[in-house]
Structures are given as C-alpha cells and as structure tokens.
Short mmCIF file of C-alpha atoms in Angstrom, two decimals:
data_model
loop_
_atom_site.label_atom_id
_atom_site.label_comp_id
_atom_site.label_asym_id
_atom_site.label_seq_id
_atom_site.Cartn_x
_atom_site.Cartn_y
_atom_site.Cartn_z
CA MET A 1500 12.58 14.25 23.31
CA ALA A 1501 12.12 15.20 20.12
CA THR A 1502 12.18 18.70 18.99
CA ALA A 1503 8.92 20.30 18.04
CA SER A 1504 10.27 21.88 14.41
CA ARG A 1505 10.12 17.93 13.21
CA TYR A 1506 6.22 17.96 13.65
CA PRO A 1507 4.19 20.51 11.62
CA ALA A 1508 1.06 21.74 12.94
CA PRO A 1509 -1.92 19.34 12.02
CA GLY A 1510 -4.50 20.02 9.49
CA ASP A 1511 -8.01 20.38 9.83
CA MET A 1512 -9.47 17.28 8.33
CA SER A 1513 -8.91 13.58 9.29
CA GLY A 1514 -7.31 11.73 6.10
CA ALA A 1515 -6.99 14.71 3.94
CA PRO A 1516 -6.61 14.89 1.15
CA PHE A 1517 -7.47 10.64 0.93
CA GLY A 1518 -10.80 9.40 1.65
CA ASP A 1519 -9.76 6.67 3.84
CA PRO A 1520 -7.14 7.60 6.46
CA ASN A 1521 -5.43 4.12 6.55
CA LEU A 1522 -4.62 5.24 2.87
CA LYS A 1523 -3.11 8.21 4.17
CA LEU A 1524 -0.93 6.45 6.64
CA ALA A 1525 0.40 3.89 3.69
CA ILE A 1526 1.15 7.21 1.79
CA LEU A 1527 3.00 8.62 4.96
CA SER A 1528 5.07 5.35 5.26
CA SER A 1529 6.10 5.80 1.32
CA LEU A 1530 7.13 9.48 2.45
CA ILE A 1531 9.28 8.13 5.68
CA ASP A 1532 10.72 5.52 3.65
CA LYS A 1533 12.01 8.16 0.65
CA GLN A 1534 13.25 10.29 3.62
CA LEU A 1535 10.94 13.10 2.66
CA ILE A 1536 9.47 13.37 6.12
CA ASP A 1537 10.87 12.68 9.46
CA LEU A 1538 8.83 11.66 12.37
CA GLY A 1539 11.74 10.47 14.65
CA THR A 1540 11.42 7.15 16.14
CA PRO A 1541 7.99 6.12 17.40
CA GLN A 1542 8.87 6.89 20.81
CA GLN A 1543 9.86 10.54 19.90
CA LEU A 1544 6.85 11.21 18.08
CA ALA A 1545 4.47 9.60 20.90
CA GLU A 1546 6.66 12.21 23.17
CA HIS A 1547 5.78 14.74 21.19
CA VAL A 1548 2.32 14.39 20.77
CA LEU A 1549 1.64 13.58 24.33
CA GLY A 1550 3.90 16.06 25.83
CA ARG A 1551 5.60 13.50 28.28
CA PRO A 1552 8.16 10.46 28.42
CA VAL A 1553 6.66 7.49 27.14
CA ASP A 1554 8.07 3.88 27.54
CA LEU A 1555 6.86 1.94 24.49
CA GLU A 1556 7.78 -1.05 26.13
CA ASN A 1557 4.71 -0.84 28.26
CA GLU A 1558 2.38 1.21 26.47
CA GLY A 1559 3.17 -0.17 22.90
CA TYR A 1560 0.66 -2.91 23.39
CA LYS A 1561 -2.36 -0.96 22.38
CA PRO A 1562 -3.05 2.06 19.70
CA ILE A 1563 -2.01 5.09 21.10
CA PRO A 1564 -5.37 7.39 19.84
CA ALA A 1565 -3.32 10.63 20.18
CA VAL A 1566 -0.51 9.76 17.81
CA ARG A 1567 -3.38 8.35 15.65
CA ALA A 1568 -4.90 11.49 15.42
CA TYR A 1569 -2.09 13.82 14.67
CA LEU A 1570 -0.90 11.45 11.88
CA ASP A 1571 -4.43 11.54 10.26
CA ARG A 1572 -4.03 15.32 10.24
CA TYR A 1573 -0.36 15.25 9.16
CA PRO A 1574 -0.18 17.98 6.64
CA LEU A 1575 0.81 16.97 3.31
CA SER A 1576 1.73 19.47 0.37
CA THR A 1577 1.28 18.96 -3.24
CA ASP A 1578 5.00 18.79 -3.51
CA LEU A 1579 5.67 16.11 -1.24
CA LEU A 1580 2.85 13.96 -2.51
CA SER A 1581 4.22 14.37 -6.15
CA GLN A 1582 7.33 12.93 -5.29
CA ILE A 1583 5.64 9.37 -4.43
CA ASP A 1584 6.62 7.18 -7.13
CA GLU A 1585 5.55 3.82 -5.42
CA LEU A 1586 2.52 2.95 -3.58
CA VAL A 1587 2.98 0.01 -1.19
CA LEU A 1588 0.50 -1.68 1.09
CA ASP A 1589 1.88 -4.07 3.40
CA GLY A 1590 1.36 -4.93 6.82
CA GLY A 1591 5.05 -4.60 7.73
CA SER A 1592 5.23 -0.98 6.51
CA SER A 1593 7.20 1.09 8.84
CA ILE A 1594 4.20 3.58 9.88
CA TYR A 1595 2.19 0.95 11.46
CA ARG A 1596 4.77 0.67 14.78
CA TYR A 1597 4.23 4.52 15.26
CA VAL A 1598 0.65 3.81 16.27
CA TRP A 1599 0.78 0.58 17.45
CA PHE A 1600 4.38 -0.06 18.44
CA PHE A 1601 3.71 -4.49 19.12
CA TRP A 1602 0.69 -4.33 16.31
CA ASP A 1603 1.04 -7.94 15.39
CA GLY A 1604 -0.77 -7.94 12.29
CA GLU A 1605 -3.92 -9.68 13.21
CA ASP A 1606 -6.05 -6.60 13.95
CA ASN A 1607 -7.77 -5.08 10.87
CA ILE A 1608 -7.34 -1.36 12.26
CA PHE A 1609 -5.46 -0.39 9.61
CA ASP A 1610 -7.01 -1.93 6.44
CA ILE A 1611 -7.86 0.14 3.60
CA ASN A 1612 -11.33 0.00 2.06
CA SER A 1613 -10.83 2.99 -0.53
CA LEU A 1614 -8.04 4.46 -2.76
CA ALA A 1615 -10.10 7.74 -3.12
CA GLY A 1616 -7.73 10.71 -3.44
CA ILE A 1617 -4.99 8.39 -4.69
CA THR A 1618 -4.97 11.21 -7.83
CA HIS A 1619 -3.06 13.49 -5.26
CA CYS A 1620 -0.31 11.15 -6.12
CA PRO A 1621 0.18 11.69 -9.74
CA ASN A 1622 3.72 10.04 -10.09
CA ILE A 1623 3.01 6.67 -8.89
CA LYS A 1624 4.92 4.22 -11.23
CA SER A 1625 5.04 0.89 -9.09
CA LEU A 1626 2.39 -0.78 -7.25
CA ASP A 1627 3.58 -3.04 -4.70
CA LEU A 1628 0.10 -4.49 -2.93
CA THR A 1629 0.70 -7.05 -0.62
CA SER A 1630 -2.20 -6.86 1.87
CA MET A 1631 -3.91 -3.80 3.86
CA ILE A 1632 -6.61 -4.04 1.33
CA GLY A 1633 -9.35 -6.56 -0.23
CA THR A 1634 -9.36 -5.77 -3.64
CA VAL A 1635 -7.83 -2.97 -5.98
CA ASP A 1636 -9.71 -1.73 -9.33
CA LEU A 1637 -7.26 -1.34 -11.81
CA ARG A 1638 -9.69 1.26 -13.59
CA ASP A 1639 -8.50 3.45 -10.33
CA LEU A 1640 -4.78 3.79 -11.61
CA LEU A 1641 -5.23 4.56 -15.45
CA PRO A 1642 -3.39 7.49 -17.15
CA PRO A 1643 -2.41 10.00 -16.11
CA PHE A 1644 -0.85 7.73 -13.88
CA LYS A 1645 2.13 5.72 -15.45
CA ILE A 1646 2.24 2.57 -14.18
CA GLU A 1647 5.30 0.35 -14.88
CA THR A 1648 5.26 -2.57 -12.63
CA ILE A 1649 2.60 -4.62 -10.35
CA ASN A 1650 3.01 -6.84 -7.61
CA ALA A 1651 -0.06 -7.83 -5.91
CA GLY A 1652 -1.10 -10.30 -3.71
CA ILE A 1653 -4.60 -9.60 -3.19
CA ALA A 1654 -7.23 -9.59 -5.77
CA LEU A 1655 -7.55 -7.23 -8.74
CA GLU A 1656 -10.53 -6.10 -10.38
CA ASN A 1657 -10.88 -5.05 -14.05
CA ILE A 1658 -7.92 -6.88 -15.43
CA PRO A 1659 -8.72 -5.47 -19.20
CA ALA A 1660 -7.46 -1.90 -17.40
CA LEU A 1661 -3.96 -3.45 -17.85
CA LEU A 1662 -4.61 -2.81 -21.51
CA ASP A 1663 -4.89 0.56 -21.09
CA MET A 1664 -1.64 1.04 -19.04
CA PRO A 1665 1.00 2.20 -21.99
CA SER A 1666 3.71 2.40 -19.46
CA LEU A 1667 3.56 -1.15 -18.06
CA ARG A 1668 6.60 -3.62 -17.80
CA SER A 1669 5.76 -6.15 -15.57
CA VAL A 1670 2.88 -7.70 -13.91
CA ARG A 1671 3.15 -10.01 -10.81
CA VAL A 1672 -0.05 -11.62 -9.05
CA LEU A 1673 -0.52 -13.98 -6.58
CA ASP A 1674 -4.06 -15.02 -6.59
CA ASP A 1675 -6.09 -18.18 -6.68
CA GLN A 1676 -8.91 -16.79 -8.90
CA LEU A 1677 -6.57 -14.95 -11.80
CA TYR A 1678 -4.63 -18.04 -11.79
CA ALA A 1679 -7.66 -20.00 -12.26
CA ASP A 1680 -9.10 -17.47 -15.35
CA VAL A 1681 -5.48 -17.44 -17.05
CA THR A 1682 -5.20 -20.99 -17.41
CA THR A 1683 -8.40 -21.65 -18.51
CA PRO A 1684 -8.08 -21.46 -22.51
CA GLY A 1685 -10.57 -18.59 -23.88
CA HIS A 1686 -10.99 -16.96 -20.59
CA PRO A 1687 -11.08 -13.33 -21.30
CA ASN A 1688 -8.28 -12.61 -18.57
CA ARG A 1689 -6.12 -14.89 -20.19
CA GLN A 1690 -6.64 -13.17 -23.58
CA VAL A 1691 -5.61 -9.71 -21.60
CA MET A 1692 -2.42 -11.43 -20.38
CA GLU A 1693 -1.82 -13.14 -23.74
CA VAL A 1694 -1.87 -9.51 -25.57
CA LEU A 1695 0.43 -8.32 -23.10
CA LYS A 1696 3.04 -10.80 -23.41
CA ALA A 1697 2.76 -10.32 -27.27
CA ARG A 1698 3.40 -6.50 -26.35
CA GLY A 1699 6.73 -7.73 -24.43
CA ILE A 1700 5.35 -7.11 -21.01
CA SER A 1701 6.54 -9.62 -18.43
CA VAL A 1702 3.86 -11.50 -17.02
CA TRP A 1703 3.64 -13.96 -14.09
CA VAL A 1704 0.64 -15.31 -12.31
CA HIS A 1705 0.58 -17.61 -9.62
CA TRP A 1706 -1.60 -19.74 -7.17
CA VAL A 1707 -1.92 -19.25 -3.41
CA SER A 1708 -3.13 -22.80 -2.40
CA SER A 1709 -3.73 -25.54 -4.28
CA TYR A 1710 -4.12 -29.43 -4.14
CA ASP A 1711 -1.83 -29.87 -6.78
CA GLU A 1712 1.69 -28.04 -5.29
CA ASN A 1713 3.44 -28.77 -8.89
CA ARG A 1714 1.30 -26.77 -10.95
CA ALA A 1715 3.41 -24.23 -12.83
CA ALA A 1716 2.96 -20.50 -12.62
CA TYR A 1717 1.37 -18.81 -15.65
CA GLN A 1718 3.77 -17.03 -17.72
#
C-alpha cells in the first residue's frame, strides 16, 4: 500500500483553481507526465483514498467516486502550475485510469466544458488538443501566453487570434469546417493562414471526412 507522504491533504474547493474539475484532471495528467507529482499506481492511490486493499481487476469497471473527489481537490501550488508548458487534451491521458481504470472513452464523464482558470498555467507554449473538449476559443490563449505550437483535432474558434500570437511557429489542424474555410478563396480564415505562412509559420489543415479522399491538405 502506498505511503501517505505521497499524497498531500486535499484542499477545500473542488476543481480549484480551475472552473472545470475536468480541466484540472488534464492539468494533473501533465504534472504526472512531467514527473512533477507522483500519484503512484492507480491501485496505490485507490488504496490510500479508500483505506483498504483494492483489486482493480474487479473494481475498475466503474469510476471510484472517492478517488475522483480526492483528485478534484488535489492541492496545486503556483510553482507547480508555472512548470506546465504543454496543455494536452486527449482521452488517452494517464489520469483517467486513476478514476476509472477500465474507462473505454465512450462516456462523456471527463469532457471539459471550460478553460476557465487556465491563466494559472502562464507558461503553456504547446497545445495538443486531440479530444475531450468540443471547441477552444483561441482568444483564451493570447498573450501573456507564449503559444508556439498548436496541434488540434477539434474545432477552433476565433481563428484570427492566431495573428496575435507572436511566438507561434506551427499550426496543425484536423477539422472539416476549417478545411472548407481555408480552401475557399477569399475566406477570412484562409486570409489568416496566408498571413501566417508569409510570416514563416508552418501551417497544415486537413479534412477529417470527405467524399474525395484525394483532397490534399492545405499548407
């Protein structure tokens, strides 16, 4: 069983300092991946929280509410949050197995509805937005963020905000609507991408589904 010293006492507010507890889970996953926090194994965390032996082969087929409640209130210092340089939103992130060991990705239990509070991670430079959120408003990630790379498989709102990201080096997006926009001469979003390319920024936009599989990426 894991030692208690690995697990700080939980705070008072669920999700703090973020508006959406599911965003906090994504942030915790980044901290785990960067080895800035250590939650042990999913079994060790569950045993610590529940105070008893846990067999995830039997108990891991549904969420463990007590573990979720602990993670929602896991204390995050300003120093920890300042060390996050990448925001990863992906159903394969390591954190989800702690809450629901055999989660198959088919449930929306971990969907993120808001990026409120993301300013508590001021040093994010890379966005890897594969899933877990329907849309991201790029205005939420303007300076003082220093965004350098964006890889997205979701819808992005307010594309012109890309022009106001002075550190931007690369944009890669999989999205049918944006692909339609940037392959339409004169469309405002195409004009944005043309300006980015003129600045030397790498741009790649591809469709997700199409009747014509030979349609090339916009780049």
